[in-house]
Amino acid sequence: MAKRESIFTTIEDMQTEKSAWVQQTKRLNNFEGIKNTLTKLYTSSGHFIFELLQNAEDVFATSVTFKLESNRLVFEHNGTRPFDINDIDSITNIGDSTKEDNGNTIGKFGIGFKSVFEYTDSPEIHSGDYHFTIEDLFVPKVISPLINVEKSKTIIILPFNNSSKSEKQCYDEINASRSEEHTSELQS
């Protein structure tokens, strides 16, 4: 399967269209069911860590860093290419990955990143020329760039602002998951 090109040319256009779709699903009382299905798909509370690592691996990152803070998790990698508009469209979609079915990429089904929404309602992504947050699982919104950050780095910030979990609960679950299951991956 060939990599799909986005119909959007800007995040703002994408935001407008995807926001209208989200509002329609909310009006029809479908949004919460979609959200619960996508964010609770994986039984491991630390599954999103694997998804972040897989995304870094897919762009040939040689270094990754996780920084767990009391109110957020910061993930950084040095992948060989930053996000482009196709990646942004893909990560704010479902079942529509930009990853090619060539055996060299992981997670080509387009739902894995949604696992971060178990801990945050608004992940931030800073990559190349793009700086955006994702609201309502699907709606990208331009935000200010981070200051003093190398343009070659991709930084994903997960503020612990999930409406169903406290900051402390998010921190404790991730910390427990990190120390139990993912120690070797986190030290990569």
PDB file of C-alpha atoms in Angstrom:
ATOM      1  CA  MET A   1       0.000   0.000   0.000  1.00  0.00           C
ATOM      2  CA  ALA A   2       1.451   3.363  -1.017  1.00  0.00           C
ATOM      3  CA  LYS A   3       1.739   6.255   1.389  1.00  0.00           C
ATOM      4  CA  ARG A   4      -1.408   8.375   1.212  1.00  0.00           C
ATOM      5  CA  GLU A   5      -1.148  12.091   0.561  1.00  0.00           C
ATOM      6  CA  SER A   6      -3.232  14.392   2.741  1.00  0.00           C
ATOM      7  CA  ILE A   7      -5.988  16.440   1.144  1.00  0.00           C
ATOM      8  CA  PHE A   8      -4.970  19.277   3.475  1.00  0.00           C
ATOM      9  CA  THR A   9      -2.225  21.803   2.888  1.00  0.00           C
ATOM     10  CA  THR A  10      -2.308  23.500   6.310  1.00  0.00           C
ATOM     11  CA  ILE A  11      -3.053  22.538   9.890  1.00  0.00           C
ATOM     12  CA  GLU A  12      -5.682  25.290   9.984  1.00  0.00           C
ATOM     13  CA  ASP A  13      -7.647  23.686   7.113  1.00  0.00           C
ATOM     14  CA  MET A  14      -7.361  20.321   8.816  1.00  0.00           C
ATOM     15  CA  GLN A  15      -8.517  21.828  12.107  1.00  0.00           C
ATOM     16  CA  THR A  16     -11.631  23.322  10.517  1.00  0.00           C
ATOM     17  CA  GLU A  17     -12.715  20.108   8.787  1.00  0.00           C
ATOM     18  CA  LYS A  18     -11.890  17.724  11.622  1.00  0.00           C
ATOM     19  CA  SER A  19     -13.495  20.001  14.203  1.00  0.00           C
ATOM     20  CA  ALA A  20     -16.741  19.979  12.197  1.00  0.00           C
ATOM     21  CA  TRP A  21     -16.623  16.160  12.070  1.00  0.00           C
ATOM     22  CA  VAL A  22     -16.026  15.910  15.829  1.00  0.00           C
ATOM     23  CA  GLN A  23     -18.911  18.293  16.532  1.00  0.00           C
ATOM     24  CA  GLN A  24     -21.177  16.145  14.343  1.00  0.00           C
ATOM     25  CA  THR A  25     -20.177  12.946  16.177  1.00  0.00           C
ATOM     26  CA  LYS A  26     -20.794  14.684  19.506  1.00  0.00           C
ATOM     27  CA  ARG A  27     -24.207  15.896  18.319  1.00  0.00           C
ATOM     28  CA  LEU A  28     -25.088  12.304  17.350  1.00  0.00           C
ATOM     29  CA  ASN A  29     -23.793  11.000  20.707  1.00  0.00           C
ATOM     30  CA  ASN A  30     -21.105   8.893  19.000  1.00  0.00           C
ATOM     31  CA  PHE A  31     -17.975  10.681  20.182  1.00  0.00           C
ATOM     32  CA  GLU A  32     -17.634   9.158  23.664  1.00  0.00           C
ATOM     33  CA  GLY A  33     -18.006   5.640  22.263  1.00  0.00           C
ATOM     34  CA  ILE A  34     -15.323   6.327  19.658  1.00  0.00           C
ATOM     35  CA  LYS A  35     -13.058   7.881  22.300  1.00  0.00           C
ATOM     36  CA  ASN A  36     -13.485   4.995  24.743  1.00  0.00           C
ATOM     37  CA  THR A  37     -12.861   2.394  22.051  1.00  0.00           C
ATOM     38  CA  LEU A  38      -9.681   4.060  20.816  1.00  0.00           C
ATOM     39  CA  THR A  39      -8.162   5.064  24.165  1.00  0.00           C
ATOM     40  CA  LYS A  40      -8.932   1.847  26.035  1.00  0.00           C
ATOM     41  CA  LEU A  41      -8.041  -0.539  23.222  1.00  0.00           C
ATOM     42  CA  TYR A  42      -4.826  -1.644  24.910  1.00  0.00           C
ATOM     43  CA  THR A  43      -4.960  -3.317  28.323  1.00  0.00           C
ATOM     44  CA  SER A  44      -1.462  -2.296  29.439  1.00  0.00           C
ATOM     45  CA  SER A  45      -1.436   1.159  31.013  1.00  0.00           C
ATOM     46  CA  GLY A  46       2.019   1.752  29.568  1.00  0.00           C
ATOM     47  CA  HIS A  47       1.246   0.683  26.017  1.00  0.00           C
ATOM     48  CA  PHE A  48       1.573   4.228  24.718  1.00  0.00           C
ATOM     49  CA  ILE A  49       5.293   4.063  25.577  1.00  0.00           C
ATOM     50  CA  PHE A  50       5.706   1.340  22.966  1.00  0.00           C
ATOM     51  CA  GLU A  51       3.793   3.468  20.464  1.00  0.00           C
ATOM     52  CA  LEU A  52       6.098   6.439  21.020  1.00  0.00           C
ATOM     53  CA  LEU A  53       9.143   4.200  20.671  1.00  0.00           C
ATOM     54  CA  GLN A  54       7.715   2.669  17.496  1.00  0.00           C
ATOM     55  CA  ASN A  55       7.146   6.091  15.953  1.00  0.00           C
ATOM     56  CA  ALA A  56      10.754   7.031  16.746  1.00  0.00           C
ATOM     57  CA  GLU A  57      12.005   3.745  15.302  1.00  0.00           C
ATOM     58  CA  ASP A  58      10.032   4.321  12.111  1.00  0.00           C
ATOM     59  CA  VAL A  59      11.994   7.526  11.443  1.00  0.00           C
ATOM     60  CA  PHE A  60      15.307   5.871  12.340  1.00  0.00           C
ATOM     61  CA  ALA A  61      15.887   7.687  15.626  1.00  0.00           C
ATOM     62  CA  THR A  62      19.148   6.724  17.303  1.00  0.00           C
ATOM     63  CA  SER A  63      18.356   8.442  20.588  1.00  0.00           C
ATOM     64  CA  VAL A  64      15.171   8.775  22.620  1.00  0.00           C
ATOM     65  CA  THR A  65      14.562  10.476  25.941  1.00  0.00           C
ATOM     66  CA  PHE A  66      11.647  10.166  28.343  1.00  0.00           C
ATOM     67  CA  LYS A  67      11.308  12.750  31.090  1.00  0.00           C
ATOM     68  CA  LEU A  68       8.566  11.934  33.583  1.00  0.00           C
ATOM     69  CA  GLU A  69       7.513  14.998  35.561  1.00  0.00           C
ATOM     70  CA  SER A  70       4.743  15.325  38.136  1.00  0.00           C
ATOM     71  CA  ASN A  71       2.386  16.974  35.640  1.00  0.00           C
ATOM     72  CA  ARG A  72       3.540  15.648  32.246  1.00  0.00           C
ATOM     73  CA  LEU A  73       5.712  13.292  30.245  1.00  0.00           C
ATOM     74  CA  VAL A  74       8.151  14.696  27.691  1.00  0.00           C
ATOM     75  CA  PHE A  75       9.355  12.371  24.942  1.00  0.00           C
ATOM     76  CA  GLU A  76      12.100  13.433  22.551  1.00  0.00           C
ATOM     77  CA  HIS A  77      13.832  11.721  19.655  1.00  0.00           C
ATOM     78  CA  ASN A  78      16.272  12.521  16.873  1.00  0.00           C
ATOM     79  CA  GLY A  79      14.533  10.810  13.961  1.00  0.00           C
ATOM     80  CA  THR A  80      15.858  11.419  10.466  1.00  0.00           C
ATOM     81  CA  ARG A  81      12.786  13.311   9.339  1.00  0.00           C
ATOM     82  CA  PRO A  82      10.335  15.601  11.110  1.00  0.00           C
ATOM     83  CA  PHE A  83       6.562  15.469  10.842  1.00  0.00           C
ATOM     84  CA  ASP A  84       5.007  16.642   7.604  1.00  0.00           C
ATOM     85  CA  ILE A  85       1.384  17.489   6.823  1.00  0.00           C
ATOM     86  CA  ASN A  86       0.704  13.853   5.858  1.00  0.00           C
ATOM     87  CA  ASP A  87       1.935  12.658   9.254  1.00  0.00           C
ATOM     88  CA  ILE A  88      -0.226  15.227  11.036  1.00  0.00           C
ATOM     89  CA  ASP A  89      -3.275  14.129   9.049  1.00  0.00           C
ATOM     90  CA  SER A  90      -2.490  10.498   9.842  1.00  0.00           C
ATOM     91  CA  ILE A  91      -1.909  10.965  13.576  1.00  0.00           C
ATOM     92  CA  THR A  92      -5.210  12.855  13.853  1.00  0.00           C
ATOM     93  CA  ASN A  93      -7.096  10.147  11.983  1.00  0.00           C
ATOM     94  CA  ILE A  94      -7.961   6.486  12.519  1.00  0.00           C
ATOM     95  CA  GLY A  95      -7.138   3.567  10.290  1.00  0.00           C
ATOM     96  CA  ASP A  96      -5.354   5.819   7.816  1.00  0.00           C
ATOM     97  CA  SER A  97      -1.647   5.533   8.507  1.00  0.00           C
ATOM     98  CA  THR A  98       1.011   7.107   6.306  1.00  0.00           C
ATOM     99  CA  LYS A  99       3.252   4.133   7.000  1.00  0.00           C
ATOM    100  CA  GLU A 100       3.887   1.968   4.001  1.00  0.00           C
ATOM    101  CA  ASP A 101       3.238  -1.749   4.219  1.00  0.00           C
ATOM    102  CA  ASN A 102       6.838  -2.647   3.527  1.00  0.00           C
ATOM    103  CA  GLY A 103       7.764  -4.637   6.609  1.00  0.00           C
ATOM    104  CA  ASN A 104      10.056  -1.881   7.922  1.00  0.00           C
ATOM    105  CA  THR A 105       7.488   0.101   9.874  1.00  0.00           C
ATOM    106  CA  ILE A 106       5.446  -0.817  12.908  1.00  0.00           C
ATOM    107  CA  GLY A 107       1.889   0.208  13.659  1.00  0.00           C
ATOM    108  CA  LYS A 108       0.592   0.890  10.180  1.00  0.00           C
ATOM    109  CA  PHE A 109      -3.056   0.727  11.282  1.00  0.00           C
ATOM    110  CA  GLY A 110      -3.310   4.334  12.433  1.00  0.00           C
ATOM    111  CA  ILE A 111      -4.653   3.889  15.966  1.00  0.00           C
ATOM    112  CA  GLY A 112      -1.626   3.368  18.215  1.00  0.00           C
ATOM    113  CA  PHE A 113      -0.916   7.008  18.984  1.00  0.00           C
ATOM    114  CA  LYS A 114      -4.459   7.347  20.338  1.00  0.00           C
ATOM    115  CA  SER A 115      -3.254   5.372  23.376  1.00  0.00           C
ATOM    116  CA  VAL A 116      -1.643   8.587  24.725  1.00  0.00           C
ATOM    117  CA  PHE A 117      -5.155   9.908  25.346  1.00  0.00           C
ATOM    118  CA  GLU A 118      -5.356   7.566  28.320  1.00  0.00           C
ATOM    119  CA  TYR A 119      -3.264  10.221  30.107  1.00  0.00           C
ATOM    120  CA  THR A 120      -3.799  13.467  28.246  1.00  0.00           C
ATOM    121  CA  ASP A 121      -6.609  15.320  26.524  1.00  0.00           C
ATOM    122  CA  SER A 122      -4.172  17.454  24.514  1.00  0.00           C
ATOM    123  CA  PRO A 123      -0.825  15.999  23.464  1.00  0.00           C
ATOM    124  CA  GLU A 124       1.608  18.523  21.997  1.00  0.00           C
ATOM    125  CA  ILE A 125       3.929  17.755  19.108  1.00  0.00           C
ATOM    126  CA  HIS A 126       6.896  19.899  18.122  1.00  0.00           C
ATOM    127  CA  SER A 127       8.624  18.602  15.013  1.00  0.00           C
ATOM    128  CA  GLY A 128      10.460  20.541  12.321  1.00  0.00           C
ATOM    129  CA  ASP A 129       8.298  23.468  11.252  1.00  0.00           C
ATOM    130  CA  TYR A 130       5.157  22.086  12.915  1.00  0.00           C
ATOM    131  CA  HIS A 131       4.013  22.858  16.446  1.00  0.00           C
ATOM    132  CA  PHE A 132       0.545  21.663  17.349  1.00  0.00           C
ATOM    133  CA  THR A 133      -1.671  20.119  19.954  1.00  0.00           C
ATOM    134  CA  ILE A 134      -4.399  17.567  19.305  1.00  0.00           C
ATOM    135  CA  GLU A 135      -7.810  18.213  20.821  1.00  0.00           C
ATOM    136  CA  ASP A 136     -10.747  15.784  20.870  1.00  0.00           C
ATOM    137  CA  LEU A 137      -8.477  12.959  19.544  1.00  0.00           C
ATOM    138  CA  PHE A 138      -8.680  14.250  15.968  1.00  0.00           C
ATOM    139  CA  VAL A 139      -8.360  18.043  15.839  1.00  0.00           C
ATOM    140  CA  PRO A 140      -4.881  19.536  15.363  1.00  0.00           C
ATOM    141  CA  LYS A 141      -4.406  23.109  16.508  1.00  0.00           C
ATOM    142  CA  VAL A 142      -1.319  25.253  15.922  1.00  0.00           C
ATOM    143  CA  ILE A 143       0.526  26.293  19.089  1.00  0.00           C
ATOM    144  CA  SER A 144       3.632  28.371  19.790  1.00  0.00           C
ATOM    145  CA  PRO A 145       6.953  26.637  19.211  1.00  0.00           C
ATOM    146  CA  LEU A 146       9.161  25.686  22.118  1.00  0.00           C
ATOM    147  CA  ILE A 147      12.062  28.048  22.729  1.00  0.00           C
ATOM    148  CA  ASN A 148      15.687  26.915  22.325  1.00  0.00           C
ATOM    149  CA  VAL A 149      14.926  23.532  20.787  1.00  0.00           C
ATOM    150  CA  GLU A 150      16.905  21.970  17.979  1.00  0.00           C
ATOM    151  CA  LYS A 151      14.799  21.844  14.830  1.00  0.00           C
ATOM    152  CA  SER A 152      16.066  18.334  14.144  1.00  0.00           C
ATOM    153  CA  LYS A 153      14.379  16.984  17.287  1.00  0.00           C
ATOM    154  CA  THR A 154      10.816  15.778  17.610  1.00  0.00           C
ATOM    155  CA  ILE A 155       9.321  16.492  21.027  1.00  0.00           C
ATOM    156  CA  ILE A 156       6.013  15.101  22.210  1.00  0.00           C
ATOM    157  CA  ILE A 157       4.618  16.510  25.443  1.00  0.00           C
ATOM    158  CA  LEU A 158       1.822  14.718  27.257  1.00  0.00           C
ATOM    159  CA  PRO A 159       0.364  17.046  29.894  1.00  0.00           C
ATOM    160  CA  PHE A 160      -1.494  15.003  32.508  1.00  0.00           C
ATOM    161  CA  ASN A 161      -4.849  16.669  31.889  1.00  0.00           C
ATOM    162  CA  ASN A 162      -7.048  13.652  31.143  1.00  0.00           C
ATOM    163  CA  SER A 163     -10.502  14.504  32.436  1.00  0.00           C
ATOM    164  CA  SER A 164     -10.928  11.069  34.079  1.00  0.00           C
ATOM    165  CA  LYS A 165      -7.531  10.841  35.889  1.00  0.00           C
ATOM    166  CA  SER A 166      -5.680  13.112  38.266  1.00  0.00           C
ATOM    167  CA  GLU A 167      -2.119  14.241  37.551  1.00  0.00           C
ATOM    168  CA  LYS A 168      -0.937  12.064  40.436  1.00  0.00           C
ATOM    169  CA  GLN A 169      -2.750   8.994  39.103  1.00  0.00           C
ATOM    170  CA  CYS A 170      -1.226   9.534  35.649  1.00  0.00           C
ATOM    171  CA  TYR A 171       2.238   9.960  37.120  1.00  0.00           C
ATOM    172  CA  ASP A 172       1.913   6.923  39.395  1.00  0.00           C
ATOM    173  CA  GLU A 173       0.618   4.635  36.632  1.00  0.00           C
ATOM    174  CA  ILE A 174       3.316   5.642  34.174  1.00  0.00           C
ATOM    175  CA  ASN A 175       6.040   5.431  36.795  1.00  0.00           C
ATOM    176  CA  ALA A 176       4.896   1.945  37.838  1.00  0.00           C
ATOM    177  CA  SER A 177       4.622   0.825  34.222  1.00  0.00           C
ATOM    178  CA  ARG A 178       8.015   2.241  33.377  1.00  0.00           C
ATOM    179  CA  SER A 179       9.766   0.534  36.233  1.00  0.00           C
ATOM    180  CA  GLU A 180       7.991  -2.818  35.784  1.00  0.00           C
ATOM    181  CA  GLU A 181       7.740  -3.471  32.049  1.00  0.00           C
ATOM    182  CA  HIS A 182       9.735  -1.009  30.020  1.00  0.00           C
ATOM    183  CA  THR A 183      13.015  -0.446  31.787  1.00  0.00           C
ATOM    184  CA  SER A 184      15.151  -1.723  28.943  1.00  0.00           C
ATOM    185  CA  GLU A 185      13.244   0.247  26.284  1.00  0.00           C
ATOM    186  CA  LEU A 186      13.407   3.457  28.303  1.00  0.00           C
ATOM    187  CA  GLN A 187      17.160   3.206  28.634  1.00  0.00           C
ATOM    188  CA  SER A 188      17.667   2.992  24.851  1.00  0.00           C
TER     189      SER A 188
END
